[in-house]
């Protein structure tokens, strides 16, 4: 008898538990199901990470099967998942540009550089220093070099040092050999005079003849 009574009490308590659980579920489901959960597109770490990181690089880069550049840089990063994808040279870069017979057409230095590989566009930033085959030197803080159009340009201050003069201005367009160019908003042209730049010599004055004769003994 005691065993039957215990079984009845256990069965009754289980029934009450099941009923309470069912009521709770019925109360919760409408509130959860009434609102649609909105999720954004997943962003993975791979999207923002470099697919390649190389230090102490000296390499040759070809264009259409022809070697066109030599690159020296402390660090080279490649971001292939970025939009647009690009190469980063954030610790400085030095490039040499070759013609078809490996003559250096120009050498380029910059504090930072980005190369957008799909657009074939270089962006050079900070202490940009370029020398062409004619010995002219170009200095600016920002320069773009579009390989697709074979143009080099900037809308920033630029200084061009030629053998006989220095030209400054704002804005600049050139062919990629840096030999045919236009300077916009010219600010000044300063001619280089070797005699004017030589250090001054002490001035000497000729003594009168009377003084010369008197001083000779």
C-alpha positions as a LaTeX table, in Angstrom:
\begin{tabular}{lrrr}
\hline
Residue & $x$ (\AA) & $y$ (\AA) & $z$ (\AA) \\
\hline
Unk1 & 0.00 & 0.00 & 0.00 \\
Unk2 & 2.74 & 2.41 & 0.88 \\
Unk3 & 4.50 & 1.62 & $-2.40$ \\
Unk4 & 1.32 & 2.35 & $-4.40$ \\
Unk5 & 0.80 & 5.64 & $-2.54$ \\
Unk6 & 4.39 & 6.74 & $-3.26$ \\
Unk7 & 3.96 & 5.92 & $-6.97$ \\
Unk8 & 0.80 & 8.00 & $-7.12$ \\
Unk9 & 2.48 & 10.99 & $-5.47$ \\
Unk10 & 5.49 & 10.73 & $-7.84$ \\
Unk11 & 3.20 & 10.50 & $-10.87$ \\
Unk12 & 1.23 & 13.52 & $-9.69$ \\
Unk13 & 4.35 & 15.67 & $-9.11$ \\
Unk14 & 5.71 & 14.75 & $-12.57$ \\
Unk15 & 2.43 & 15.75 & $-14.17$ \\
Unk16 & 2.48 & 19.13 & $-12.43$ \\
Unk17 & 6.10 & 19.71 & $-13.58$ \\
Unk18 & 5.23 & 18.88 & $-17.20$ \\
Unk19 & 2.21 & 21.21 & $-17.15$ \\
Unk20 & 4.21 & 24.09 & $-15.70$ \\
Unk21 & 6.96 & 23.56 & $-18.30$ \\
Unk22 & 4.42 & 23.61 & $-21.11$ \\
Unk23 & 2.86 & 26.86 & $-19.86$ \\
Unk24 & 6.27 & 28.54 & $-19.64$ \\
Unk25 & 7.14 & 27.47 & $-23.20$ \\
Unk26 & 3.82 & 28.78 & $-24.55$ \\
Unk27 & 4.39 & 32.15 & $-22.87$ \\
Unk28 & 7.94 & 32.50 & $-24.18$ \\
Unk29 & 7.53 & 31.37 & $-27.80$ \\
Unk30 & 5.24 & 34.23 & $-29.00$ \\
Unk31 & 7.60 & 36.87 & $-27.63$ \\
Unk32 & 10.60 & 35.23 & $-29.28$ \\
Unk33 & 8.95 & 34.37 & $-32.55$ \\
Unk34 & 7.39 & 37.80 & $-33.08$ \\
Unk35 & 10.74 & 39.51 & $-33.66$ \\
Unk36 & 13.00 & 38.54 & $-36.53$ \\
Unk37 & 16.65 & 38.49 & $-35.60$ \\
Unk38 & 18.69 & 40.65 & $-37.99$ \\
Unk39 & 22.25 & 39.60 & $-38.67$ \\
Unk40 & 24.91 & 41.36 & $-40.70$ \\
Unk41 & 27.39 & 39.89 & $-43.09$ \\
Unk42 & 30.08 & 38.02 & $-41.24$ \\
Unk43 & 33.43 & 39.73 & $-41.04$ \\
Unk44 & 36.32 & 37.40 & $-40.54$ \\
Unk45 & 39.85 & 38.20 & $-39.41$ \\
Unk46 & 41.10 & 36.94 & $-42.77$ \\
Unk47 & 39.49 & 39.96 & $-44.52$ \\
Unk48 & 41.70 & 42.44 & $-42.64$ \\
Unk49 & 44.87 & 40.36 & $-42.44$ \\
Unk50 & 47.73 & 40.40 & $-44.91$ \\
Unk51 & 47.99 & 37.27 & $-47.04$ \\
Unk52 & 51.73 & 37.89 & $-47.25$ \\
Unk53 & 54.19 & 39.66 & $-44.95$ \\
Unk54 & 57.85 & 39.81 & $-45.96$ \\
Unk55 & 60.71 & 41.66 & $-44.29$ \\
Unk56 & 63.98 & 42.89 & $-45.77$ \\
Unk57 & 62.86 & 42.65 & $-49.40$ \\
Unk58 & 64.92 & 43.19 & $-52.53$ \\
Unk59 & 63.01 & 41.94 & $-55.55$ \\
Unk60 & 62.36 & 42.48 & $-59.26$ \\
Unk61 & 58.84 & 43.10 & $-60.57$ \\
Unk62 & 57.86 & 42.37 & $-64.16$ \\
Unk63 & 55.12 & 43.90 & $-66.30$ \\
Unk64 & 53.77 & 41.80 & $-69.20$ \\
Unk65 & 56.76 & 39.49 & $-68.88$ \\
Unk66 & 59.32 & 42.31 & $-68.92$ \\
Unk67 & 61.29 & 43.24 & $-65.79$ \\
Unk68 & 60.45 & 46.87 & $-65.08$ \\
Unk69 & 61.21 & 47.56 & $-61.40$ \\
Unk70 & 63.57 & 46.74 & $-58.58$ \\
Unk71 & 62.09 & 47.21 & $-55.12$ \\
Unk72 & 63.95 & 47.56 & $-51.81$ \\
Unk73 & 61.84 & 47.78 & $-48.66$ \\
Unk74 & 61.99 & 46.87 & $-45.00$ \\
Unk75 & 58.47 & 45.40 & $-45.04$ \\
Unk76 & 56.08 & 44.32 & $-47.80$ \\
Unk77 & 52.45 & 43.47 & $-46.97$ \\
Unk78 & 49.85 & 42.13 & $-49.42$ \\
Unk79 & 46.13 & 42.58 & $-48.65$ \\
Unk80 & 44.23 & 40.56 & $-51.25$ \\
Unk81 & 40.81 & 40.64 & $-49.52$ \\
Unk82 & 40.63 & 44.41 & $-49.13$ \\
Unk83 & 38.44 & 46.41 & $-51.51$ \\
Unk84 & 40.42 & 47.49 & $-53.44$ \\
Unk85 & 43.25 & 45.03 & $-52.86$ \\
Unk86 & 46.71 & 46.54 & $-52.43$ \\
Unk87 & 50.34 & 46.09 & $-51.46$ \\
Unk88 & 51.62 & 48.16 & $-48.53$ \\
Unk89 & 55.15 & 49.47 & $-48.00$ \\
Unk90 & 54.62 & 51.37 & $-44.75$ \\
Unk91 & 58.25 & 51.36 & $-43.57$ \\
Unk92 & 59.67 & 53.08 & $-46.63$ \\
Unk93 & 60.42 & 51.99 & $-50.18$ \\
Unk94 & 63.07 & 52.52 & $-52.83$ \\
Unk95 & 62.27 & 51.70 & $-56.47$ \\
Unk96 & 64.26 & 51.72 & $-59.66$ \\
Unk97 & 62.36 & 51.86 & $-62.94$ \\
Unk98 & 63.92 & 50.19 & $-65.99$ \\
Unk99 & 63.36 & 50.59 & $-69.71$ \\
Unk100 & 63.20 & 47.61 & $-72.07$ \\
Unk101 & 67.01 & 47.22 & $-72.09$ \\
Unk102 & 67.40 & 47.61 & $-68.30$ \\
Unk103 & 68.57 & 51.21 & $-68.28$ \\
Unk104 & 67.36 & 53.01 & $-65.16$ \\
Unk105 & 64.76 & 55.58 & $-66.19$ \\
Unk106 & 64.06 & 56.84 & $-62.68$ \\
Unk107 & 64.75 & 56.09 & $-59.02$ \\
Unk108 & 62.07 & 56.75 & $-56.42$ \\
Unk109 & 62.16 & 56.96 & $-52.62$ \\
Unk110 & 59.23 & 57.53 & $-50.25$ \\
Unk111 & 58.44 & 57.12 & $-46.56$ \\
Unk112 & 55.28 & 55.14 & $-47.38$ \\
Unk113 & 53.86 & 53.59 & $-50.54$ \\
Unk114 & 50.73 & 51.70 & $-51.56$ \\
Unk115 & 50.32 & 49.80 & $-54.81$ \\
Unk116 & 46.74 & 49.04 & $-55.93$ \\
Unk117 & 47.38 & 45.99 & $-58.07$ \\
Unk118 & 44.02 & 45.87 & $-59.89$ \\
Unk119 & 44.23 & 49.55 & $-60.90$ \\
Unk120 & 48.03 & 49.39 & $-61.36$ \\
Unk121 & 48.31 & 52.58 & $-59.34$ \\
Unk122 & 51.12 & 53.65 & $-56.99$ \\
Unk123 & 50.47 & 56.14 & $-54.18$ \\
Unk124 & 53.70 & 57.56 & $-52.70$ \\
Unk125 & 53.50 & 59.50 & $-49.43$ \\
Unk126 & 56.03 & 61.47 & $-47.39$ \\
Unk127 & 59.44 & 62.81 & $-48.52$ \\
Unk128 & 58.96 & 61.56 & $-52.06$ \\
Unk129 & 62.28 & 61.92 & $-53.88$ \\
Unk130 & 62.59 & 61.07 & $-57.60$ \\
Unk131 & 65.55 & 61.35 & $-59.95$ \\
Unk132 & 65.24 & 60.87 & $-63.72$ \\
Unk133 & 67.84 & 59.87 & $-66.28$ \\
Unk134 & 68.51 & 63.56 & $-67.06$ \\
Unk135 & 69.70 & 64.16 & $-63.51$ \\
Unk136 & 66.63 & 66.21 & $-62.52$ \\
Unk137 & 65.32 & 65.79 & $-59.00$ \\
Unk138 & 61.67 & 65.98 & $-57.89$ \\
Unk139 & 60.52 & 66.43 & $-54.28$ \\
Unk140 & 56.96 & 66.40 & $-52.96$ \\
Unk141 & 54.85 & 64.94 & $-50.14$ \\
Unk142 & 52.31 & 63.08 & $-52.31$ \\
Unk143 & 52.64 & 61.56 & $-55.76$ \\
Unk144 & 50.51 & 59.20 & $-57.86$ \\
Unk145 & 51.94 & 56.99 & $-60.58$ \\
Unk146 & 49.40 & 55.31 & $-62.85$ \\
Unk147 & 50.99 & 52.48 & $-64.80$ \\
Unk148 & 47.82 & 51.92 & $-66.84$ \\
Unk149 & 47.86 & 55.46 & $-68.26$ \\
Unk150 & 51.66 & 55.85 & $-67.90$ \\
Unk151 & 51.17 & 59.15 & $-66.07$ \\
Unk152 & 52.66 & 60.62 & $-62.91$ \\
Unk153 & 50.82 & 63.44 & $-61.12$ \\
Unk154 & 50.33 & 65.36 & $-57.89$ \\
Unk155 & 48.20 & 68.23 & $-56.62$ \\
Unk156 & 50.62 & 69.10 & $-53.80$ \\
Unk157 & 53.63 & 71.40 & $-53.56$ \\
Unk158 & 56.51 & 70.19 & $-55.72$ \\
Unk159 & 60.14 & 71.21 & $-56.08$ \\
Unk160 & 62.08 & 70.37 & $-59.25$ \\
Unk161 & 65.82 & 70.81 & $-59.31$ \\
Unk162 & 67.30 & 71.08 & $-62.79$ \\
Unk163 & 71.03 & 71.52 & $-63.59$ \\
Unk164 & 70.67 & 75.30 & $-63.98$ \\
Unk165 & 67.57 & 76.21 & $-61.96$ \\
Unk166 & 65.04 & 75.22 & $-59.29$ \\
Unk167 & 61.29 & 75.43 & $-59.99$ \\
Unk168 & 58.57 & 75.29 & $-57.33$ \\
Unk169 & 54.82 & 75.09 & $-57.74$ \\
Unk170 & 51.55 & 73.39 & $-56.79$ \\
Unk171 & 50.34 & 70.59 & $-59.05$ \\
Unk172 & 52.29 & 68.51 & $-61.50$ \\
Unk173 & 51.74 & 66.13 & $-64.46$ \\
Unk174 & 54.35 & 64.03 & $-66.22$ \\
Unk175 & 55.01 & 60.99 & $-68.33$ \\
Unk176 & 56.20 & 58.03 & $-66.27$ \\
Unk177 & 59.81 & 58.54 & $-67.36$ \\
Unk178 & 59.64 & 61.97 & $-65.67$ \\
Unk179 & 61.15 & 63.62 & $-68.75$ \\
Unk180 & 58.14 & 65.54 & $-70.16$ \\
Unk181 & 56.16 & 67.37 & $-67.51$ \\
Unk182 & 53.97 & 70.36 & $-66.72$ \\
Unk183 & 54.06 & 72.34 & $-63.46$ \\
Unk184 & 50.83 & 74.03 & $-62.40$ \\
Unk185 & 50.68 & 77.24 & $-60.36$ \\
Unk186 & 54.39 & 77.98 & $-60.55$ \\
Unk187 & 55.56 & 79.83 & $-57.44$ \\
Unk188 & 59.15 & 80.55 & $-58.30$ \\
Unk189 & 62.08 & 79.92 & $-60.62$ \\
Unk190 & 65.52 & 80.23 & $-59.05$ \\
Unk191 & 68.52 & 80.14 & $-61.33$ \\
Unk192 & 71.66 & 78.45 & $-60.10$ \\
Unk193 & 74.79 & 80.62 & $-60.39$ \\
Unk194 & 78.02 & 78.85 & $-59.53$ \\
Unk195 & 79.77 & 82.12 & $-58.78$ \\
Unk196 & 76.93 & 83.33 & $-56.59$ \\
Unk197 & 76.96 & 80.11 & $-54.58$ \\
Unk198 & 80.74 & 80.12 & $-54.03$ \\
Unk199 & 81.87 & 81.17 & $-50.52$ \\
Unk200 & 82.81 & 84.87 & $-50.31$ \\
Unk201 & 86.53 & 85.66 & $-50.43$ \\
Unk202 & 88.18 & 88.35 & $-48.25$ \\
Unk203 & 88.32 & 91.67 & $-50.07$ \\
Unk204 & 91.81 & 93.03 & $-50.90$ \\
Unk205 & 92.56 & 96.65 & $-51.83$ \\
Unk206 & 95.56 & 97.88 & $-53.82$ \\
Unk207 & 97.81 & 100.24 & $-51.90$ \\
Unk208 & 98.65 & 103.63 & $-53.42$ \\
Unk209 & 102.05 & 103.87 & $-55.13$ \\
Unk210 & 103.34 & 106.33 & $-52.53$ \\
Unk211 & 102.62 & 103.91 & $-49.72$ \\
Unk212 & 104.24 & 101.05 & $-51.62$ \\
Unk213 & 107.43 & 103.06 & $-52.21$ \\
Unk214 & 107.63 & 104.23 & $-48.64$ \\
Unk215 & 107.18 & 100.74 & $-47.28$ \\
Unk216 & 110.05 & 99.31 & $-49.30$ \\
Unk217 & 113.41 & 99.55 & $-47.57$ \\
\hline
\end{tabular}
